[in-house]
XYZ file of C-alpha atoms in Angstrom:
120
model
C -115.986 175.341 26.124
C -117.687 176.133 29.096
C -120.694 175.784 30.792
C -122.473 178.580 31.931
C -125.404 179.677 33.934
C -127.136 183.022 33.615
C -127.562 185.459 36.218
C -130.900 187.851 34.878
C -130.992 191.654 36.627
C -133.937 190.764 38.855
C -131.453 188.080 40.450
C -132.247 185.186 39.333
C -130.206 182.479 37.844
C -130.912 179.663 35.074
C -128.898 177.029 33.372
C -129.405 176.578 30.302
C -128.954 180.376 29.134
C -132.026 182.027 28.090
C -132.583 185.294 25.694
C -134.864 186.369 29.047
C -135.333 185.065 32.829
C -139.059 183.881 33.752
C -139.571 186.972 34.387
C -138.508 188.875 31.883
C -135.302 189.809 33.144
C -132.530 190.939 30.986
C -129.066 188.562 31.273
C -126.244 190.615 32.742
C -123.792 188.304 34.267
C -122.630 184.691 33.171
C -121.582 182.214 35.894
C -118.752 179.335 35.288
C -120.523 176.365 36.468
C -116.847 174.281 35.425
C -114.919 175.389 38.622
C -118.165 174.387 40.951
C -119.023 171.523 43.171
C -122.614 170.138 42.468
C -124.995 167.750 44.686
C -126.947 164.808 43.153
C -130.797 164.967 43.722
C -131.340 162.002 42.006
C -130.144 159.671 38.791
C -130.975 156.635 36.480
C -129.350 154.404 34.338
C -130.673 154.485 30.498
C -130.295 151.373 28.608
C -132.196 151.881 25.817
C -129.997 154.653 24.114
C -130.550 156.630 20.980
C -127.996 155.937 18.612
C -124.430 156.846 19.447
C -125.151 157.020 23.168
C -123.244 155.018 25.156
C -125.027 151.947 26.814
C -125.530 151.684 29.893
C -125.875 155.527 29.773
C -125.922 157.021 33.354
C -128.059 160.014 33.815
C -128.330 162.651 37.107
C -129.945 166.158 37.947
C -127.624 167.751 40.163
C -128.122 171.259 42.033
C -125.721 174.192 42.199
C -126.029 176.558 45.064
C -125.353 179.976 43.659
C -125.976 182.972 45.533
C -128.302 181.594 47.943
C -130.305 179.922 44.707
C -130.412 176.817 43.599
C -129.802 175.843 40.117
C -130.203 172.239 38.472
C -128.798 170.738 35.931
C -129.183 167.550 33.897
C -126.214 165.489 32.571
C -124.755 162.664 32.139
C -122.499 160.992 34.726
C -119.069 159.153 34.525
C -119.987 155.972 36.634
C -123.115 154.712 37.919
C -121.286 154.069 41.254
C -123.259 156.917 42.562
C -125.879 157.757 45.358
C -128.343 160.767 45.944
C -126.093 163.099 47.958
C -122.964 162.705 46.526
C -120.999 165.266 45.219
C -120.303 165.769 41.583
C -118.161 168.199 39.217
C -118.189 169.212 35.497
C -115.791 167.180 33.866
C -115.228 168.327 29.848
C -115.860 165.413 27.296
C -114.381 165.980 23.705
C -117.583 163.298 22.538
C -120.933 162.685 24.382
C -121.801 160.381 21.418
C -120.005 159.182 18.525
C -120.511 161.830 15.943
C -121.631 158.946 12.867
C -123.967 157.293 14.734
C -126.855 159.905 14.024
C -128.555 160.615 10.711
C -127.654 164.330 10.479
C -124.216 165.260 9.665
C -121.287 165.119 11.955
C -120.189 168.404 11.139
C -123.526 170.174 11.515
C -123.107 170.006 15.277
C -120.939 170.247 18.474
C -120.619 166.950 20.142
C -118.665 168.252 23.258
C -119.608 168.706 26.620
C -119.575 167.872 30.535
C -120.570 164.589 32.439
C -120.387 164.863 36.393
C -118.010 163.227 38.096
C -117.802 162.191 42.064
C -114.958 164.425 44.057
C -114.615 161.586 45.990
């Protein structure tokens, strides 16, 4: 699994991948956001999780630079030992909640994904 942004032929970029940019542009190049270094703009700790979530859950929106754009992206985090600034990766998680927990059907969805974690 990866996680990708979407560069559109009028140049700009999004994350999550859209069938067309804001624009109307046409997708025409995907962009590995795994192998990149993010920066936190800012984060919160969630206590009150739906179900399956783990408590406390640590949230951030984080910014690529890509191309002279910025992109931003919201995920979960690893720690909460964290500060605006910092630097985060994409780190793959095999479960971002426990797959029972919810009343549809574990095997109706994917329950993968990416937290950040610090580089440092």
């Amino acid at each position: 699994m990866s996680m990708n942004a979407i560069k559109y032929d009028d140049g700009t970029i999004s994350y999550p991948a859209h069938p067309r940019g804001l624009e109307g542009g046409e997708p025409v190049e995907e962009i590995d956001l795994t192998e990149r270094v993010a920066q936190i703009v800012t984060w919160t700790t969630s206590t009150a999780t739906p179900p399956g979530v783990r408590q406390p859950n640590h949230l951030a929106i984080v910014e690529f630079e890509i191309d002279g754009q910025v992109v931003r992206v919201l995920g979960q985090l690893t720690t909460g030992e964290v500060e605006i600034g910092d630097e985060v990766r994409p780190t793959y998680v095999e479960e971002l909640r426990e797959p029972g927990a919810g009343m549809r059907e574990p095997e109706s969805q994917d329950w993968d994904g990416y937290r950040f974690e610090p580089t440092q």
